[in-house]
Tab-separated table of C-alpha atoms and ligand atoms in Angstrom:
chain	number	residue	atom	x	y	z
A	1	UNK	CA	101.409	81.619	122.718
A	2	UNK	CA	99.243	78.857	121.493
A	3	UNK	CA	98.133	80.603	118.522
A	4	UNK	CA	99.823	80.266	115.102
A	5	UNK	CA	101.172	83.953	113.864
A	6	UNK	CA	101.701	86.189	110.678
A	7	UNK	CA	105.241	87.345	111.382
A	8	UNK	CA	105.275	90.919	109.488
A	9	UNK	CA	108.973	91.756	108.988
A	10	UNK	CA	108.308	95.484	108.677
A	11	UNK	CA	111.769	96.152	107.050
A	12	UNK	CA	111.564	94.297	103.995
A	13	UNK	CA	108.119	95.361	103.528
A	14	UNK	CA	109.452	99.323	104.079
A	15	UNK	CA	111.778	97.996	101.061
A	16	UNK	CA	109.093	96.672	98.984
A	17	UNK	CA	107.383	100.341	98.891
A	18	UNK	CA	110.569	102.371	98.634
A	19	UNK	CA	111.391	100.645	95.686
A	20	UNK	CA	107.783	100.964	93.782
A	21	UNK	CA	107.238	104.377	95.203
A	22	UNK	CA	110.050	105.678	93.345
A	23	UNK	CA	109.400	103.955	89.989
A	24	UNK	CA	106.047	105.419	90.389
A	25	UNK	CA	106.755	108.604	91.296
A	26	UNK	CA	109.306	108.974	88.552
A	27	UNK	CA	106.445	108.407	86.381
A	28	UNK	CA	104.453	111.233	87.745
A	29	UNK	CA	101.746	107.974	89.601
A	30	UNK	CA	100.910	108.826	93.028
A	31	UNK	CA	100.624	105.419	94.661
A	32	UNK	CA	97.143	105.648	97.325
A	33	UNK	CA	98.444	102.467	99.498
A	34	UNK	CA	95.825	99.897	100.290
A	35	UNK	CA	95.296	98.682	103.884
A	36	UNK	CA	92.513	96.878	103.689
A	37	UNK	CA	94.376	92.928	103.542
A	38	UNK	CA	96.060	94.316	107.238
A	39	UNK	CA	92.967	95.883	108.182
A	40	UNK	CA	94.701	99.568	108.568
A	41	UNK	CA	97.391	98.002	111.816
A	42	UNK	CA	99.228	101.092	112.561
A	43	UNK	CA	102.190	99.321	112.635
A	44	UNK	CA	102.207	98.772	108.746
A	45	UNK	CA	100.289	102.099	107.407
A	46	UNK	CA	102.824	103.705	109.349
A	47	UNK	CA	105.438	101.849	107.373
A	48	UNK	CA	103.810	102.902	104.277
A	49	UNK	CA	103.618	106.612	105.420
A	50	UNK	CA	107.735	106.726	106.499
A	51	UNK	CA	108.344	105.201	102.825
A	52	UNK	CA	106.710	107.836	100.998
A	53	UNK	CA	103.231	107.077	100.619
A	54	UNK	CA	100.765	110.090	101.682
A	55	UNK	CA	97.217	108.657	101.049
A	56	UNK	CA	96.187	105.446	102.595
A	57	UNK	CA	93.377	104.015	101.551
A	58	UNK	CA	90.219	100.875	102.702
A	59	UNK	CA	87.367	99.742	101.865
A	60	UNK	CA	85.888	99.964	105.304
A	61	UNK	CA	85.060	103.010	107.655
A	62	UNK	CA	85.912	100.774	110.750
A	63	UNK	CA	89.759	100.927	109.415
A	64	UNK	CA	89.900	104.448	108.092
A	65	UNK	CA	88.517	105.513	111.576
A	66	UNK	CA	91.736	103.477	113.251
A	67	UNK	CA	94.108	105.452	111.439
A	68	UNK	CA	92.719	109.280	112.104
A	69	UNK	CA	95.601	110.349	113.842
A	70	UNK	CA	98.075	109.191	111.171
A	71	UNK	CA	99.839	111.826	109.152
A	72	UNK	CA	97.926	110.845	105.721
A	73	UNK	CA	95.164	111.791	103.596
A	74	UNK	CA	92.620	108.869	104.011
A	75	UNK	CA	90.423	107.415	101.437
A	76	UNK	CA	87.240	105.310	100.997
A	77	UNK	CA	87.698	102.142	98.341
A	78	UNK	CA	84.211	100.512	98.353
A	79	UNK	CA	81.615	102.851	96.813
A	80	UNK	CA	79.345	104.225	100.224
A	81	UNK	CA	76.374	102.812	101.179
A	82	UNK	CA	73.945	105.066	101.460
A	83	UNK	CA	73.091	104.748	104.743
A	84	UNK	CA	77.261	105.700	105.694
A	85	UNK	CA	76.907	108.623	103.954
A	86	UNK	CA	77.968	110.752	107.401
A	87	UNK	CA	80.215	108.707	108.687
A	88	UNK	CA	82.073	108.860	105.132
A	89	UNK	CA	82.246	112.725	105.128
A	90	UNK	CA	83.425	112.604	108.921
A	91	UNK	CA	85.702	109.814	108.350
A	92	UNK	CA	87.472	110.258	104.422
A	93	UNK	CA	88.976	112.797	102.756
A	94	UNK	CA	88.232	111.377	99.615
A	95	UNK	CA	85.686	108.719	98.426
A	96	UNK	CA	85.211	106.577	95.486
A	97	UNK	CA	81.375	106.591	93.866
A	98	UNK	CA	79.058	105.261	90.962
A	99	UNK	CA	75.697	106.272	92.345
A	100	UNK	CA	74.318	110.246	92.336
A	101	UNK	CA	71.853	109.533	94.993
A	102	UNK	CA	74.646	108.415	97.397
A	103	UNK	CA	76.743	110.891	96.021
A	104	UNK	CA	73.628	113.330	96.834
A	105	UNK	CA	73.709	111.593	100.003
A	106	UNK	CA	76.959	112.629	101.160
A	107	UNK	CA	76.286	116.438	99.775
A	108	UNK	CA	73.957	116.294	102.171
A	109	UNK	CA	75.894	115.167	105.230
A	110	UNK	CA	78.701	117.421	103.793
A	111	UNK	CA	76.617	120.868	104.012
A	112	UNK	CA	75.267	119.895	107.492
A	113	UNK	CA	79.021	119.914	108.642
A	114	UNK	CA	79.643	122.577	106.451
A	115	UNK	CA	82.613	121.057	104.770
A	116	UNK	CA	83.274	119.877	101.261
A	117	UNK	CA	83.679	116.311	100.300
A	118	UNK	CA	86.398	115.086	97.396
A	119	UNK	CA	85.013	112.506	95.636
A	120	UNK	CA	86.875	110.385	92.448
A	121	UNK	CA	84.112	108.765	89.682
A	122	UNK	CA	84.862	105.348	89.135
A	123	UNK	CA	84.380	104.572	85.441
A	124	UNK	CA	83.473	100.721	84.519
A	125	UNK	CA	85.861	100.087	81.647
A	126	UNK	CA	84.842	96.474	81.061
A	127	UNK	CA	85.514	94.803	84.275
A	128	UNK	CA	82.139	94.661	85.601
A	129	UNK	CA	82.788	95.413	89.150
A	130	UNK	CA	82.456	99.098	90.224
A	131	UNK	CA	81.461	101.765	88.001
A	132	UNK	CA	79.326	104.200	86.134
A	133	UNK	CA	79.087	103.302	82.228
A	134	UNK	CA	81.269	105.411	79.932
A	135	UNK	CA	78.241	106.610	77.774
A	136	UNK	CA	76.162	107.495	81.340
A	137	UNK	CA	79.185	109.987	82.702
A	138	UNK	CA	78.132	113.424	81.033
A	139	UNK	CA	75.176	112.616	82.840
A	140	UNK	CA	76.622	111.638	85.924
A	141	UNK	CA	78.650	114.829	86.072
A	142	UNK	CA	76.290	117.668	84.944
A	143	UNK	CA	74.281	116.269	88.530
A	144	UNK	CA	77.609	115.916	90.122
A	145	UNK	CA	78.998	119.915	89.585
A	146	UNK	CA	75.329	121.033	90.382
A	147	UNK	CA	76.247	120.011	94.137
A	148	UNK	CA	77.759	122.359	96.798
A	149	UNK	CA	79.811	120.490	99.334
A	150	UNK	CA	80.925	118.104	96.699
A	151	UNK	CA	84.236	118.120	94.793
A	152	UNK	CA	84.789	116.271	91.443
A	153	UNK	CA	88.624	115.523	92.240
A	154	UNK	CA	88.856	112.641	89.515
A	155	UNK	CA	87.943	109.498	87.808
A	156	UNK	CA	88.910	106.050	88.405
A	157	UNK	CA	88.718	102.384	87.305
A	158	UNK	CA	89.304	99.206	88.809
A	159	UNK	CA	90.464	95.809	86.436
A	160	UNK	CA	90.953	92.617	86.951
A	161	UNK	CA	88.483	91.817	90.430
A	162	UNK	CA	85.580	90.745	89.294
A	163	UNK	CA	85.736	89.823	85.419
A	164	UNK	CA	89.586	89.704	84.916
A	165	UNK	CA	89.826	91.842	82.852
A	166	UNK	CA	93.833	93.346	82.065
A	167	UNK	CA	94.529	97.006	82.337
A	168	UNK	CA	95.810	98.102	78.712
A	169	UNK	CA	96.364	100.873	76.263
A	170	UNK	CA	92.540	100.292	74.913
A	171	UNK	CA	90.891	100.582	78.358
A	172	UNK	CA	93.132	103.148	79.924
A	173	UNK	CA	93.737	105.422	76.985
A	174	UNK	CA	89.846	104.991	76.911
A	175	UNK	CA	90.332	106.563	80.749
A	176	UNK	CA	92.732	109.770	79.828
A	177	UNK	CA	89.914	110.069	76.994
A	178	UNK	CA	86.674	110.549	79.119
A	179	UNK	CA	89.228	112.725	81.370
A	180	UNK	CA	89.828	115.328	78.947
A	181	UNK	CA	86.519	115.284	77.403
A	182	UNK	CA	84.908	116.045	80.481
A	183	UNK	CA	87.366	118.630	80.928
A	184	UNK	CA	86.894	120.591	77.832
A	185	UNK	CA	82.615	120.130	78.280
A	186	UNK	CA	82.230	121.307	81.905
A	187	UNK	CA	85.410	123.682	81.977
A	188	UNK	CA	86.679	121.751	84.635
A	189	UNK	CA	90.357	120.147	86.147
A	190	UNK	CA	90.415	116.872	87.109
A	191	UNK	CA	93.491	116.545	89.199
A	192	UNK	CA	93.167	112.741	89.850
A	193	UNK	CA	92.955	109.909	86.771
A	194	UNK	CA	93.794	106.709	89.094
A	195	UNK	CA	94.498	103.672	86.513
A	196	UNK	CA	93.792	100.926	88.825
A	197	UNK	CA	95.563	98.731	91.632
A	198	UNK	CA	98.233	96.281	91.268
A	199	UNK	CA	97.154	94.760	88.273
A	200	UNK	CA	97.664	97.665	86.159
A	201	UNK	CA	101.354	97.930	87.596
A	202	UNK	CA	103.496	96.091	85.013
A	203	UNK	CA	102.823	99.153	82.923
A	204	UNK	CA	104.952	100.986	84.803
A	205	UNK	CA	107.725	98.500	84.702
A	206	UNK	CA	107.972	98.135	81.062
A	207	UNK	CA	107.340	101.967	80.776
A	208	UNK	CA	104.151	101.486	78.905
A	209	UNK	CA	101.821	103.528	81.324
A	210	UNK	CA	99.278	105.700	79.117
A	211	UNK	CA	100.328	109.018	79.813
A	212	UNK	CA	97.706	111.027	81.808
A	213	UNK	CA	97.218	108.319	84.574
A	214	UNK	CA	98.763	110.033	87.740
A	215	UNK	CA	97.485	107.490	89.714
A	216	UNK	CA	97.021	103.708	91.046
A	217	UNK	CA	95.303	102.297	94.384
A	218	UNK	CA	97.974	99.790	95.273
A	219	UNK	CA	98.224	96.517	97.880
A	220	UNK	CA	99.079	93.532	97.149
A	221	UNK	CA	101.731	94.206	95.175
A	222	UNK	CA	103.832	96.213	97.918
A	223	UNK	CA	102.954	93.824	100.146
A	224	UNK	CA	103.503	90.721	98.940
A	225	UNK	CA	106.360	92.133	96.067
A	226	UNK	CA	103.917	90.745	92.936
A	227	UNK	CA	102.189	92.525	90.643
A	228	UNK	CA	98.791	90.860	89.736
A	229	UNK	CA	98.122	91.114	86.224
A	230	UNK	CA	100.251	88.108	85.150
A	231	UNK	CA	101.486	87.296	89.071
A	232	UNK	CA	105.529	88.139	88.276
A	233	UNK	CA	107.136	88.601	91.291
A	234	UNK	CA	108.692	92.494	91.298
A	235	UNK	CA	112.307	92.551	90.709
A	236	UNK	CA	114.171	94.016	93.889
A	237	UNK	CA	111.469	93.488	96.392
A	238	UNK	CA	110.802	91.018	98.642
A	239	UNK	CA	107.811	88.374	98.720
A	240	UNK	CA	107.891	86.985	102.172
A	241	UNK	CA	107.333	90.221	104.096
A	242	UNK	CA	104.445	88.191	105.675
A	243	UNK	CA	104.662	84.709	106.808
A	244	UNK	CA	102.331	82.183	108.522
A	245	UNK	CA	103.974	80.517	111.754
A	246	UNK	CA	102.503	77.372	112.996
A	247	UNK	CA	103.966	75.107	115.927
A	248	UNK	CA	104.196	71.333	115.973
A	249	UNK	CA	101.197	69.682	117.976
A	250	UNK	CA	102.279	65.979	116.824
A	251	UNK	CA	104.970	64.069	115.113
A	252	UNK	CA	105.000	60.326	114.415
A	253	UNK	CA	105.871	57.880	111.778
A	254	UNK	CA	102.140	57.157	110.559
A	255	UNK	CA	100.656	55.083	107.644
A	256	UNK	CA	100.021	57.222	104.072
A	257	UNK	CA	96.976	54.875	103.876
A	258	UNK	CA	93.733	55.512	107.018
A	259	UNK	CA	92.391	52.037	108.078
A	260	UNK	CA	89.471	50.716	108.305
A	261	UNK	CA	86.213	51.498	105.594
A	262	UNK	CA	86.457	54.955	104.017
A	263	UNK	CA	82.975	57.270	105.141
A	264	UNK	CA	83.240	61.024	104.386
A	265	UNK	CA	85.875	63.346	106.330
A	266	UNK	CA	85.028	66.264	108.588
A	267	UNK	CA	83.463	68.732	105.542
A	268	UNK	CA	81.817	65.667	103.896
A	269	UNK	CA	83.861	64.432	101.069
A	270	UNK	CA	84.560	61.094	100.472
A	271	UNK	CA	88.510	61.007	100.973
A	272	UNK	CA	91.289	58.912	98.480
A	273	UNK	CA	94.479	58.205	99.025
A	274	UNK	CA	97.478	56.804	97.750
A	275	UNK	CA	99.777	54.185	99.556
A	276	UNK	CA	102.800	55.871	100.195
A	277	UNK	CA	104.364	53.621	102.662
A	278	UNK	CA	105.450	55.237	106.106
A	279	UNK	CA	105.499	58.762	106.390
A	280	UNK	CA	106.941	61.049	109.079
A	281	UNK	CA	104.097	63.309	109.481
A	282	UNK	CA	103.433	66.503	111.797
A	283	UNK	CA	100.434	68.060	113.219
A	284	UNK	CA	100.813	71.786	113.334
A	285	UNK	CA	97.901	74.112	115.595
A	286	UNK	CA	96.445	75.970	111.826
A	287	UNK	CA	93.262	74.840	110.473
A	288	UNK	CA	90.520	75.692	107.964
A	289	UNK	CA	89.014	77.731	110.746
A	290	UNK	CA	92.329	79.869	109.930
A	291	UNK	CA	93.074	79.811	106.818
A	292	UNK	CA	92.496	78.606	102.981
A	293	UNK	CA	94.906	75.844	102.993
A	294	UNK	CA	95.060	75.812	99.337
A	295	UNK	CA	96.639	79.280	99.661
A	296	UNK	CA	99.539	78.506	102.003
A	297	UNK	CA	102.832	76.977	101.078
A	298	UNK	CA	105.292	75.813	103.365
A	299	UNK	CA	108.847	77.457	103.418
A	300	UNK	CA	110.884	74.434	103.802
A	301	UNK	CA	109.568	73.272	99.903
A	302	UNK	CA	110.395	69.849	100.805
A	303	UNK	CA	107.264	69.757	103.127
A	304	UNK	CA	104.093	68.340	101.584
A	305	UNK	CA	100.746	69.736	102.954
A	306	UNK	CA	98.549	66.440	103.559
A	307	UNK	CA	95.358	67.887	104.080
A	308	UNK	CA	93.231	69.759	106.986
A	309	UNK	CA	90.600	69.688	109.144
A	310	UNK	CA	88.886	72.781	110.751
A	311	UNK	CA	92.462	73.471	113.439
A	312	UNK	CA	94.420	70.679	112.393
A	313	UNK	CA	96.728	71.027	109.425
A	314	UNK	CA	98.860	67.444	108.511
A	315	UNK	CA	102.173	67.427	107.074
A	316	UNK	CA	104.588	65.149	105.138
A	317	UNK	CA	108.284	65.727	106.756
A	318	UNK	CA	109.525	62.421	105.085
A	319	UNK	CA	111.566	64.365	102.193
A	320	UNK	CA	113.207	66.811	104.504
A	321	UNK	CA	116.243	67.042	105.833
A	322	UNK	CA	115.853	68.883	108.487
A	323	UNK	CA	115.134	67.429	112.147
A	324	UNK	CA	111.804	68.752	113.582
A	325	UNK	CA	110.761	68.057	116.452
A	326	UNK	CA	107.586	68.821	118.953
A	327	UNK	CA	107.452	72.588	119.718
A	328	UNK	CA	108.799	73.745	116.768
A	329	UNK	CA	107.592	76.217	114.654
A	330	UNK	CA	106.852	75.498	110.452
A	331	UNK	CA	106.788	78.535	108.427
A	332	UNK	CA	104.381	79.234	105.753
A	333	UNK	CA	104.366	81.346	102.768
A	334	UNK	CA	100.540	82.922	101.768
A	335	UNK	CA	98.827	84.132	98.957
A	336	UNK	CA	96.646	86.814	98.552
A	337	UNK	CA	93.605	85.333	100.357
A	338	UNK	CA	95.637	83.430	102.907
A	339	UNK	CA	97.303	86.812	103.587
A	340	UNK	CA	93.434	88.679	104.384
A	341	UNK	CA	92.088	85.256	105.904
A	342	UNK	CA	95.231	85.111	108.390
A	343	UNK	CA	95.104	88.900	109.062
A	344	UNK	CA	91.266	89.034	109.564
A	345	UNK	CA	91.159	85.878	111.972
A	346	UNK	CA	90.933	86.354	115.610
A	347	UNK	CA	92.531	83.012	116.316
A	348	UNK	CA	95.923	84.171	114.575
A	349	UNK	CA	98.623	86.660	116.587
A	350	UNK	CA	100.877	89.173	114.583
A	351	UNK	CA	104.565	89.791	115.382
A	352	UNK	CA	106.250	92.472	113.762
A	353	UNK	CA	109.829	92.070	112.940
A	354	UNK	CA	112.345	94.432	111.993
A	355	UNK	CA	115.461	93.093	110.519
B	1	PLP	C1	91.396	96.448	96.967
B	1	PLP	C2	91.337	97.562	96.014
B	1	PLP	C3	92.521	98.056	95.448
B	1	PLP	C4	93.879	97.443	95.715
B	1	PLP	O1	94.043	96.246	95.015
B	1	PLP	P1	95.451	95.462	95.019
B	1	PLP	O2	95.268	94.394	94.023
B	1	PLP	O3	95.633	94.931	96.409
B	1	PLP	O4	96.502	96.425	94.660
B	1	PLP	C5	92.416	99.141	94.595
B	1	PLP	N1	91.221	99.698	94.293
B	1	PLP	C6	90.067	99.245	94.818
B	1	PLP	C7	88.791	99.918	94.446
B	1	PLP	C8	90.076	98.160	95.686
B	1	PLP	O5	88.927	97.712	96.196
């Protein structure tokens, strides 16, 4: 022990992907599930697989290549560098891409192992992240079907990373559009038309999907039971599948107000505060070494978060009821980025639960 942990209660989160599986899937939307926020633990794609999910998917080779013996289909989120190109072939079944020369690139590696490498175009429909240009894809593709060990197996977008931007009938229908155009031009099938990740979600639950999207790329929302596009929590699933433990270092009845004259605190800021009187406060072992503290809320709602140096996070326990004492252990809810920061960290333990 020592270390603060992200209790996983593998259960709930088995719950959580039942339940959006299903809606999905009655939809006709294959759900690829996302592993990058765990970093592809075993423990949890193999959660995902048991629920229903056959295609996991990261943006990094390091995690795909931990989960090779899994019973799934395994595919690459970020678009390849260039100089990955064999390690994507060897590694992914499928791969997302907006550049022909990498995608010439892994033609390339794909002929020297003499296999043939799925790849899904991902279309920039306004978000300004990832993406080839609508009016550039004819293009794109006439180089694309010229190549031998590469397999046009879809299109893609992604919404709301970089600019925000909500998935809708404009930009998807704009998605099923460029599908079957490129369809009826080249004479091909595009079996894939992925509509997005989480975001793009609460089209499914007000049955509003455009038809012709048969698939999204999906995390965060089975994982922490939200969808992102307006951040509603997903009726029926759970939203604590992953907490933040931290254990009690110090607890004393301390001024609200520091003495003596005010300089700058550990990350140079010039500190105020407001006299509050007496407060019970705690020291628990989590710091900003850890964790965004902005992004972590505790469970007991009538703890206040003080503030937080680089291991040391300070705590208000005057409102609650509850007794704590030294040794104990203050649970944490996390957001999005808490969730990756806590799961990335080397100075944070998991512990899987299962009931
Ligand atoms: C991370 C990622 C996703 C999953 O996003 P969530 O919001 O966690 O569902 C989907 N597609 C791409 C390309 C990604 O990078």
């Amino acid at each position: 022990m020592g270390n603060p942990f992200v209790k996983v209660n593998l259960k709930k989160l088995g719950h959580n992907i039942k339940v959006v599986n299903e809606l999905c899937n009655k939809m006709g939307i294959e759900i690829f599930g996302v592993t990058k926020v765990f970093c592809a633990r075993k423990e949890i794609c193999s959660v995902m697989i048991e629920n229903g999910i056959n295609t996991l998917a990261d943006s990094r080779i390091k995690n795909l290549e931990k989960i090779r013996d899994l019973n799934c289909k395994r595919v690459l989120l970020r678009i390849p560098c260039l100089s990955e190109a064999k390690e994507v072939v060897l590694n992914c079944d499928i791969s997302l891409n907006s550049e022909i020369e990498t995608i010439k690139a892994l033609d390339n590696e794909a002929k020297k192992e003499n296999i043939v490498h799925n790849i899904i175009l991902m279309i920039d429909l306004g978000d300004l992240r990832e993406g080839i240009l609508p009016e550039d894809i004819l293009t794109v593709v006439e180089e694309v079907l010229k190549l031998k060990n590469i397999n046009l197996k879809g299109i893609g977008t992604n919404l709301t990373c970089y600019g925000g931007i909500i998935p809708d009938n404009e930009n998807l229908s704009k998605l099923t559009e460029i599908k079957s155009e490129l369809e009826e031009k080249f004479k091909i099938t595009l079996s894939i038309v992925s509509g997005g990740n989480s975001s793009s979600l609460y089209k499914v639950f007000d049955n509003s999907m455009i038809k012709g999207i048969n698939n999204l790329r999906l995390g965060e929302s089975l994982l922490l039971g939200k969808e992102t596009a307006f951040g509603e929590d997903i009726k029926g699933c759970f939203t604590d599948v992953f907490t933040l433990n931290a254990e009690v270092i110090e607890l004393k009845s301390k001024s609200s107000m520091p003495k003596g004259k005010i300089g700058r605190d550990a990350f140079g800021n010039i500190p105020c505060f407001e006299d509050k009187g007496i407060m019970n406060r705690a020291i628990v072992n989590l710091g900003k070494q850890d964790v965004r503290v902005e992004g972590i809320s505790p469970k007991d709602k009538d703890i206040e978060v003080l503030g937080a140096s680089s291991d040391h996070l300070i705590l208000n326990l005057s409102k609650s009821n509850k007794n704590y004492k030294l040794g104990d252990t203050i649970e944490f809810n996390m957001d999005y980025g808490a969730l990756l920061q806590s799961m990335t960290s080397e100075y944070i333990d998991i512990k899987y639960v299962v009931e």
